Amino acid sequence: MTAKHFIGNAWISNGDIIYTKSPSDQSQICDYHKGSQSTLEDAIHSARTAFESDQWKSRSRLRAQFLIELADGIRSVEEQLVLMITSESGKVISQVRHEVKAAINECIYYAGLSRAQFGRVAEFDSGQQSLFTREPIGVAAIIVPWNAPATLLIRSLAPAVAAGCTAVIKPAHESAGSHGILMQCIARCSSLVPGAINSVNDGGIAMSQMLVSHPEIDVISYTGSTATGKKIMEAAAGSLKRLSLELGGKSPAIIFEDASIDQAIDEIVRGAMPHSGQMCTAIGRVLVPKNLHSQVVALLVNRLSELKIGHALSSDSQIGPLINEAAAERYSKFVDQAKKDGEMHLTGERLDSDQFGSACYVSPTVASIDDVNHSLVQTELFSPFLLVETFVDKDEAIHRANSTTYGLSASVYTKTTKWAQRAARQIKAGTVWINCHNRLMVEAETGGYRTSGLGRLHGVEGLAPFLETKHIYSEFGEW
Ligand code: NAD
């Protein structure tokens, strides 16, 4: 398969052909066409024309039907899509199966919401009427990373469609083949109005950079790192675009002294290691009372050393490789830094033996660092790296949990309801799980406080980035 651009319901094969690689074995996976400025201009023009035509934005039943068709379409290629995402992202296949099911579920949820949007009417004084309508904002730019190419695309696209927006998508180049399969599903939907959804591949970031400052884009729905989110905010300022930013995180897990330690360790191992720690909500910090430190460290080391590292397509692998050489090198530097400044409990290393070839497999790290201002505590490491920190009382636990600039998610482990509820309210994060981690669901809003983002996706609020509210006022006076 060669992944092409999709513009105005036509496949466009302009641009040099490059290919994606498997992080698991470095093999060539999928060819794709690289975009150009003129291809991007065509895609934006196509989305604008479709938006202004009224064929899409005024027909909520049609858009709901499209989302149902898309759910069916993804289901019909589920196994092909699972294999492609696994190959391109290096995420182990069991986790990818879950991701694809979540994307299907997302389409169905927003198909319902597409048909369930109403305005409001108010009469603030006699003889007056205020009508509040919700209108789609216009053309949405959707920019997504490689780490969950199905869920993260549909999580932005489905509410954009439900709201009545048209879209230009810029996928991550690392997962161009996975995105190509999703675009084929979109193209097969008979209810898609030509031009309503367009997609342009990129060999790097050039297309994205043009997209985020383009005057014909009304809203940017971006998922990716905080550093890029800041650049996008700057680039979008010129035309004052609406921004929905889903950015990085550094999730803390607080174990209180009365917690069920075994249950907490189970959840923390599962919550820290999905996709080798390359997940925005992955636990990066474990906060424990001083007297539980050695017990928790021993259990974590034990469990993490047992995880089976291997090819993402192998059904018994629990940890796959990091995405690329740059990520593996960055990880080695983090480990070296921790050796210098912290206490090592499990020292992660590059596994480049005969068994692993030249791919980027690394084993997990567990280290303790006391200094809350240390860069390893403050930075998103996006790798299988767990820091253990200690606290003397609950206030210090909360203070530590809130001490990075991130605020995406957190979890709290305790048998005492009031501790759990108090902690959940005091932690500055968009999601706090109690006695579990990473229970993401389409009905529940997700998003970040502080440098983890702006706005929410999922749930009813997921529609908000794509809608404007209009007040229509009339006076009808006396008899
Ligand atoms: P990234 O920011 O490098 O890239 C993400 C996307 O942005 C890609 O499509 C890329 O081509 C594009 N991009 C890169 N530079 C750009 C620029 N200057 N202008 C416009 N677009 C640009 O992120 P990544 O390393 O690929 O992904 C990992 C990051 O994404 C992590 O920080 C992770 O926490 C975050 N993430 C967040 C969520 C969430 O829901 N909050 C979900 C998944 C990933």
Coordinates of N, CA, C and O in Angstrom, one line a residue, residues 9-139:
N9 N -12.7 14.2 -1.7 CA -13.1 12.8 -2.0 C -12.2 12.1 -3.1 O -12.7 11.2 -3.7
A10 N -11.0 12.6 -3.4 CA -10.2 12.0 -4.4 C -8.8 11.7 -3.8 O -8.3 12.4 -2.9
W11 N -8.2 10.6 -4.2 CA -6.9 10.3 -3.8 C -5.9 11.0 -4.6 O -5.9 11.0 -5.8
I12 N -4.9 11.7 -3.9 CA -3.9 12.5 -4.7 C -2.5 11.9 -4.4 O -2.2 11.7 -3.2
S13 N -1.8 11.7 -5.5 CA -0.5 11.0 -5.2 C 0.7 11.9 -5.6 O 1.7 11.5 -6.1
N14 N 0.5 13.3 -5.3 CA 1.6 14.2 -5.5 C 2.7 14.0 -4.5 O 2.4 13.6 -3.4
G15 N 3.9 14.3 -4.8 CA 5.0 14.3 -3.8 C 5.9 13.1 -3.8 O 5.5 12.0 -4.2
D16 N 7.1 13.3 -3.3 CA 8.1 12.2 -3.2 C 7.5 11.1 -2.4 O 6.7 11.3 -1.5
I17 N 7.9 9.9 -2.7 CA 7.5 8.7 -1.8 C 8.6 8.4 -0.8 O 9.7 8.3 -1.1
I18 N 8.1 8.3 0.4 CA 9.0 7.9 1.5 C 8.3 6.7 2.3 O 7.2 6.4 1.9
Y19 N 8.9 6.2 3.3 CA 8.3 5.1 3.9 C 8.4 5.1 5.4 O 9.3 5.7 6.0
T20 N 7.5 4.4 6.1 CA 7.6 4.2 7.5 C 8.4 3.0 7.9 O 8.5 2.0 7.1
K21 N 8.9 3.0 9.1 CA 9.8 1.8 9.5 C 9.2 1.2 10.8 O 8.6 1.9 11.6
S22 N 9.4 -0.1 11.0 CA 9.0 -0.7 12.2 C 10.0 -0.5 13.3 O 11.2 -0.8 13.2
P23 N 9.6 0.1 14.5 CA 10.5 0.3 15.6 C 10.9 -1.1 16.1 O 12.0 -1.2 16.7
S24 N 10.1 -2.2 15.9 CA 10.5 -3.5 16.4 C 11.6 -4.2 15.7 O 12.4 -4.9 16.3
D25 N 11.7 -4.0 14.4 CA 12.8 -4.7 13.7 C 13.4 -3.8 12.5 O 14.2 -4.3 11.7
Q26 N 13.0 -2.5 12.5 CA 13.6 -1.6 11.5 C 13.2 -1.9 10.0 O 13.8 -1.4 9.1
S27 N 12.3 -2.9 9.9 CA 11.9 -3.2 8.5 C 11.0 -2.1 7.9 O 10.4 -1.3 8.6
Q28 N 11.0 -2.0 6.6 CA 10.2 -1.0 5.9 C 8.7 -1.4 5.9 O 8.4 -2.6 5.6
I29 N 7.8 -0.5 6.3 CA 6.4 -0.9 6.5 C 5.5 -0.4 5.4 O 4.8 -1.1 4.8
C30 N 5.5 0.9 5.2 CA 4.5 1.4 4.3 C 5.0 2.7 3.6 O 5.6 3.6 4.2
D31 N 4.8 2.7 2.2 CA 5.2 3.9 1.5 C 4.1 5.0 1.6 O 2.9 4.6 1.7
Y32 N 4.5 6.2 1.5 CA 3.5 7.3 1.5 C 4.1 8.5 0.8 O 5.3 8.7 0.6
H33 N 3.1 9.3 0.2 CA 3.5 10.5 -0.5 C 3.6 11.6 0.5 O 2.8 11.9 1.3
K34 N 4.7 12.4 0.3 CA 5.0 13.5 1.1 C 4.2 14.7 0.6 O 4.1 14.9 -0.6
G35 N 3.7 15.6 1.5 CA 2.9 16.7 1.0 C 3.7 17.9 0.5 O 4.9 17.9 0.6
S36 N 3.0 18.9 -0.1 CA 3.7 20.1 -0.5 C 2.8 21.2 -0.2 O 1.6 21.0 0.1
Q37 N 3.3 22.5 -0.4 CA 2.5 23.6 0.0 C 1.2 23.6 -0.9 O 0.1 23.9 -0.4
S38 N 1.3 23.3 -2.2 CA 0.2 23.4 -3.1 C -0.9 22.3 -2.7 O -2.1 22.6 -2.8
T39 N -0.4 21.1 -2.3 CA -1.3 20.1 -1.9 C -2.1 20.5 -0.7 O -3.3 20.3 -0.6
L40 N -1.4 21.2 0.2 CA -2.0 21.6 1.5 C -3.0 22.7 1.2 O -4.2 22.7 1.7
E41 N -2.7 23.6 0.3 CA -3.6 24.7 -0.1 C -4.9 24.1 -0.7 O -6.0 24.5 -0.4
D42 N -4.7 23.1 -1.6 CA -5.9 22.4 -2.2 C -6.8 21.8 -1.1 O -8.0 21.9 -1.2
A43 N -6.1 21.2 -0.1 CA -6.9 20.5 1.0 C -7.7 21.6 1.8 O -8.9 21.4 2.1
I44 N -7.1 22.7 2.1 CA -7.7 23.7 2.9 C -8.9 24.4 2.0 O -10.0 24.6 2.6
H45 N -8.6 24.6 0.8 CA -9.6 25.2 -0.1 C -10.8 24.2 -0.2 O -12.0 24.6 -0.1
S46 N -10.6 22.9 -0.3 CA -11.6 21.9 -0.4 C -12.5 21.9 0.9 O -13.7 21.9 0.8
A47 N -11.8 22.0 2.0 CA -12.5 22.0 3.3 C -13.4 23.3 3.5 O -14.5 23.2 4.0
R48 N -12.8 24.4 3.0 CA -13.5 25.7 3.2 C -14.8 25.6 2.3 O -15.9 26.0 2.7
T49 N -14.6 25.2 1.0 CA -15.7 25.1 0.1 C -16.8 24.2 0.6 O -18.0 24.6 0.6
A50 N -16.4 23.1 1.1 CA -17.4 22.1 1.7 C -18.1 22.7 2.9 O -19.4 22.6 3.1
F51 N -17.4 23.5 3.7 CA -18.0 24.1 4.9 C -19.1 25.1 4.4 O -20.2 25.1 5.0
E52 N -18.7 26.0 3.5 CA -19.6 27.1 3.1 C -20.8 26.5 2.3 O -21.8 27.2 2.2
S53 N -20.7 25.3 1.8 CA -21.8 24.8 0.9 C -23.1 24.5 1.6 O -24.1 24.4 1.0
D54 N -23.0 24.3 2.9 CA -24.2 23.9 3.7 C -24.6 22.5 3.6 O -25.6 22.0 4.2
Q55 N -23.9 21.7 2.7 CA -24.3 20.3 2.5 C -23.9 19.4 3.7 O -24.3 18.3 3.9
W56 N -23.0 19.9 4.5 CA -22.4 19.2 5.6 C -22.9 19.8 7.0 O -23.5 19.1 7.8
K57 N -22.6 21.1 7.1 CA -22.8 21.7 8.4 C -24.3 21.8 8.9 O -24.6 21.8 10.1
S58 N -25.2 21.7 7.9 CA -26.6 21.9 8.3 C -27.3 20.5 8.4 O -28.5 20.4 8.5
R59 N -26.6 19.4 8.2 CA -27.2 18.1 8.2 C -26.7 17.1 9.2 O -25.9 16.3 9.0
S60 N -27.2 17.3 10.4 CA -26.7 16.5 11.5 C -27.0 15.0 11.4 O -26.2 14.2 11.8
R61 N -28.1 14.7 10.8 CA -28.4 13.3 10.6 C -27.5 12.6 9.6 O -27.1 11.5 9.8
L62 N -27.1 13.4 8.6 CA -26.1 12.8 7.6 C -24.8 12.6 8.3 O -24.1 11.6 8.1
R63 N -24.4 13.6 9.2 CA -23.1 13.5 9.8 C -23.1 12.3 10.8 O -22.1 11.6 11.0
A64 N -24.2 12.1 11.4 CA -24.3 10.9 12.4 C -24.2 9.6 11.6 O -23.5 8.7 12.0
Q65 N -24.9 9.6 10.4 CA -24.8 8.4 9.6 C -23.4 8.2 9.1 O -22.9 7.0 9.1
F66 N -22.7 9.3 8.8 CA -21.2 9.1 8.4 C -20.4 8.5 9.5 O -19.6 7.5 9.3
L67 N -20.7 8.9 10.8 CA -19.9 8.4 11.9 C -20.2 6.9 12.1 O -19.3 6.1 12.5
I68 N -21.5 6.5 11.9 CA -21.8 5.1 12.1 C -21.2 4.3 11.0 O -20.6 3.2 11.2
E69 N -21.2 4.8 9.8 CA -20.6 4.1 8.6 C -19.1 4.0 8.9 O -18.5 2.9 8.6
L70 N -18.5 5.0 9.5 CA -17.0 5.0 9.8 C -16.7 3.9 10.8 O -15.8 3.1 10.7
A71 N -17.6 3.8 11.8 CA -17.4 2.8 12.9 C -17.4 1.4 12.2 O -16.6 0.5 12.5
D72 N -18.4 1.2 11.3 CA -18.5 -0.1 10.6 C -17.3 -0.3 9.8 O -16.8 -1.5 9.7
G73 N -16.9 0.7 9.1 CA -15.7 0.6 8.2 C -14.5 0.2 8.9 O -13.7 -0.6 8.5
I74 N -14.3 0.8 10.1 CA -13.0 0.5 10.9 C -13.2 -0.9 11.4 O -12.2 -1.7 11.3
R75 N -14.4 -1.3 11.8 CA -14.6 -2.7 12.3 C -14.2 -3.7 11.2 O -13.7 -4.8 11.4
S76 N -14.6 -3.4 9.9 CA -14.4 -4.3 8.8 C -12.9 -4.5 8.5 O -12.5 -5.5 7.8
V77 N -12.0 -3.5 8.9 CA -10.6 -3.7 8.6 C -9.8 -3.8 10.0 O -8.6 -3.5 10.0
E78 N -10.5 -4.1 11.0 CA -9.9 -4.1 12.4 C -8.6 -4.8 12.4 O -7.6 -4.2 12.9
E79 N -8.5 -6.0 11.9 CA -7.2 -6.7 12.1 C -6.1 -6.1 11.3 O -5.0 -6.0 11.7
Q80 N -6.4 -5.7 10.1 CA -5.4 -5.0 9.2 C -4.9 -3.8 9.9 O -3.7 -3.5 9.9
L81 N -5.8 -3.0 10.5 CA -5.4 -1.8 11.2 C -4.6 -2.1 12.4 O -3.5 -1.4 12.6
V82 N -5.0 -3.1 13.2 CA -4.2 -3.5 14.4 C -2.8 -3.8 14.0 O -1.8 -3.4 14.6
L83 N -2.6 -4.6 12.9 CA -1.3 -5.1 12.5 C -0.5 -3.9 12.1 O 0.7 -3.8 12.4
M84 N -1.1 -2.9 11.4 CA -0.3 -1.8 10.8 C 0.1 -0.9 12.0 O 1.3 -0.4 12.1
I85 N -0.8 -0.6 12.9 CA -0.4 0.3 14.1 C 0.7 -0.4 14.9 O 1.6 0.3 15.3
T86 N 0.5 -1.7 15.1 CA 1.5 -2.4 15.9 C 2.9 -2.3 15.2 O 3.9 -2.1 15.9
S87 N 2.9 -2.5 13.9 CA 4.1 -2.5 13.2 C 4.8 -1.1 13.2 O 6.0 -1.0 13.3
E88 N 3.9 -0.1 13.0 CA 4.5 1.3 12.8 C 4.9 1.9 14.2 O 5.8 2.8 14.2
S89 N 4.1 1.6 15.2 CA 4.3 2.4 16.5 C 5.2 1.6 17.5 O 5.7 2.2 18.4
G90 N 5.3 0.3 17.3 CA 6.0 -0.5 18.3 C 5.2 -0.8 19.6 O 5.7 -1.4 20.5
K91 N 4.0 -0.4 19.6 CA 3.1 -0.7 20.8 C 2.7 -2.1 20.7 O 2.3 -2.6 19.6
V92 N 2.7 -2.8 21.8 CA 2.4 -4.3 21.7 C 1.0 -4.5 21.3 O 0.1 -3.7 21.6
I93 N 0.8 -5.7 20.6 CA -0.5 -5.9 19.9 C -1.7 -5.9 20.8 O -2.8 -5.4 20.4
S94 N -1.6 -6.4 22.0 CA -2.8 -6.4 22.9 C -3.2 -5.0 23.2 O -4.5 -4.7 23.2
Q95 N -2.3 -4.1 23.3 CA -2.7 -2.7 23.6 C -3.3 -2.0 22.4 O -4.2 -1.2 22.5
V96 N -2.8 -2.4 21.2 CA -3.3 -1.8 20.0 C -4.7 -2.3 19.7 O -5.6 -1.5 19.3
R97 N -5.0 -3.5 20.1 CA -6.4 -4.0 19.9 C -7.4 -3.1 20.7 O -8.5 -2.8 20.2
H98 N -7.0 -2.8 21.9 CA -7.8 -2.0 22.8 C -8.0 -0.6 22.1 O -9.1 0.0 22.1
E99 N -6.9 -0.1 21.6 CA -6.9 1.3 21.0 C -7.9 1.3 19.8 O -8.7 2.3 19.7
V100 N -7.9 0.3 19.0 CA -8.8 0.3 17.8 C -10.3 0.2 18.2 O -11.1 0.9 17.7
K101 N -10.5 -0.6 19.2 CA -11.9 -0.7 19.7 C -12.4 0.6 20.3 O -13.5 1.0 20.1
A102 N -11.5 1.3 21.0 CA -11.8 2.6 21.5 C -12.2 3.6 20.4 O -13.1 4.4 20.5
A103 N -11.4 3.6 19.3 CA -11.7 4.5 18.2 C -13.1 4.2 17.6 O -13.9 5.1 17.3
I104 N -13.5 2.9 17.5 CA -14.8 2.6 17.0 C -15.9 3.1 17.9 O -16.9 3.7 17.5
N105 N -15.7 2.9 19.2 CA -16.6 3.4 20.2 C -16.8 4.9 20.1 O -17.9 5.4 20.3
E106 N -15.7 5.6 19.9 CA -15.7 7.0 19.8 C -16.7 7.5 18.7 O -17.4 8.5 18.8
C107 N -16.6 6.8 17.5 CA -17.5 7.2 16.4 C -18.9 7.1 16.8 O -19.8 7.9 16.5
I108 N -19.2 6.0 17.5 CA -20.6 5.7 17.8 C -21.2 6.7 18.8 O -22.3 7.2 18.7
Y109 N -20.3 7.1 19.8 CA -20.7 8.0 20.8 C -21.1 9.4 20.1 O -22.1 10.0 20.4
Y110 N -20.1 9.9 19.3 CA -20.4 11.2 18.7 C -21.4 11.2 17.6 O -22.0 12.2 17.3
A111 N -21.7 10.0 17.0 CA -22.9 9.9 16.1 C -24.1 10.3 16.9 O -25.0 11.0 16.4
G112 N -24.2 9.8 18.1 CA -25.4 10.1 18.9 C -25.4 11.6 19.2 O -26.5 12.2 19.1
L113 N -24.3 12.1 19.6 CA -24.3 13.6 20.0 C -24.5 14.5 18.8 O -25.0 15.6 19.0
S114 N -24.2 14.0 17.6 CA -24.4 14.8 16.4 C -25.9 15.1 16.3 O -26.3 16.2 15.9
R115 N -26.8 14.2 16.8 CA -28.2 14.4 16.6 C -28.9 14.9 17.9 O -30.1 15.0 18.0
A116 N -28.0 15.3 18.9 CA -28.6 15.6 20.2 C -28.1 17.0 20.6 O -28.0 17.3 21.8
Q117 N -27.9 17.9 19.6 CA -27.5 19.3 20.0 C -28.7 20.2 19.8 O -29.3 20.3 18.7
F118 N -28.9 21.0 20.8 CA -30.0 22.0 20.8 C -29.6 23.3 21.3 O -28.7 23.4 22.1
G119 N -30.2 24.4 20.8 CA -30.0 25.7 21.3 C -30.9 25.9 22.5 O -31.4 25.0 23.1
R120 N -30.9 27.2 23.0 CA -31.8 27.6 24.1 C -32.6 28.8 23.7 O -32.2 29.6 22.8
V121 N -33.7 29.0 24.4 CA -34.5 30.2 24.2 C -34.8 30.8 25.5 O -35.0 30.1 26.5
A122 N -34.7 32.1 25.6 CA -35.0 32.8 26.9 C -35.7 34.1 26.6 O -35.6 34.7 25.5
E123 N -36.6 34.5 27.5 CA -37.3 35.8 27.4 C -36.9 36.6 28.7 O -37.5 36.3 29.7
F124 N -36.0 37.5 28.5 CA -35.5 38.2 29.7 C -36.4 39.3 30.1 O -36.3 39.8 31.2
D125 N -37.2 39.8 29.2 CA -38.2 40.8 29.5 C -39.4 40.6 28.6 O -39.3 39.9 27.5
S126 N -40.5 41.2 29.0 CA -41.7 41.1 28.2 C -41.5 41.6 26.7 O -40.9 42.7 26.6
G127 N -42.0 40.8 25.8 CA -41.9 41.3 24.4 C -40.5 41.1 23.8 O -40.2 41.6 22.7
Q128 N -39.6 40.4 24.4 CA -38.3 40.1 23.9 C -38.0 38.6 23.8 O -38.5 37.9 24.6
Q129 N -37.2 38.3 22.9 CA -36.8 36.9 22.8 C -35.3 36.8 22.5 O -34.8 37.4 21.6
S130 N -34.6 35.9 23.2 CA -33.2 35.6 22.9 C -33.1 34.2 22.5 O -33.6 33.3 23.3
L131 N -32.6 34.0 21.4 CA -32.4 32.6 20.9 C -30.9 32.3 20.8 O -30.1 33.2 20.3
F132 N -30.4 31.2 21.5 CA -29.0 30.9 21.5 C -28.8 29.7 20.6 O -29.3 28.6 21.0
T133 N -28.1 29.8 19.5 CA -27.9 28.7 18.7 C -26.4 28.3 18.7 O -25.5 29.1 19.1
R134 N -26.1 27.0 18.5 CA -24.8 26.5 18.4 C -24.4 26.2 17.0 O -25.1 25.5 16.3
E135 N -23.4 26.9 16.5 CA -23.0 26.7 15.1 C -21.6 26.1 15.0 O -20.7 26.5 15.9
P136 N -21.3 25.3 14.0 CA -19.9 24.9 13.8 C -19.0 26.0 13.6 O -19.4 27.0 12.9
I137 N -17.8 26.0 14.1 CA -16.9 27.1 14.0 C -16.3 27.3 12.6 O -16.0 28.4 12.1
G138 N -16.2 26.2 11.8 CA -15.6 26.3 10.5 C -14.7 25.1 10.1 O -15.1 24.0 10.3
V139 N -13.5 25.5 9.6 CA -12.6 24.4 9.2 C -11.6 24.1 10.3 O -11.0 25.0 10.9

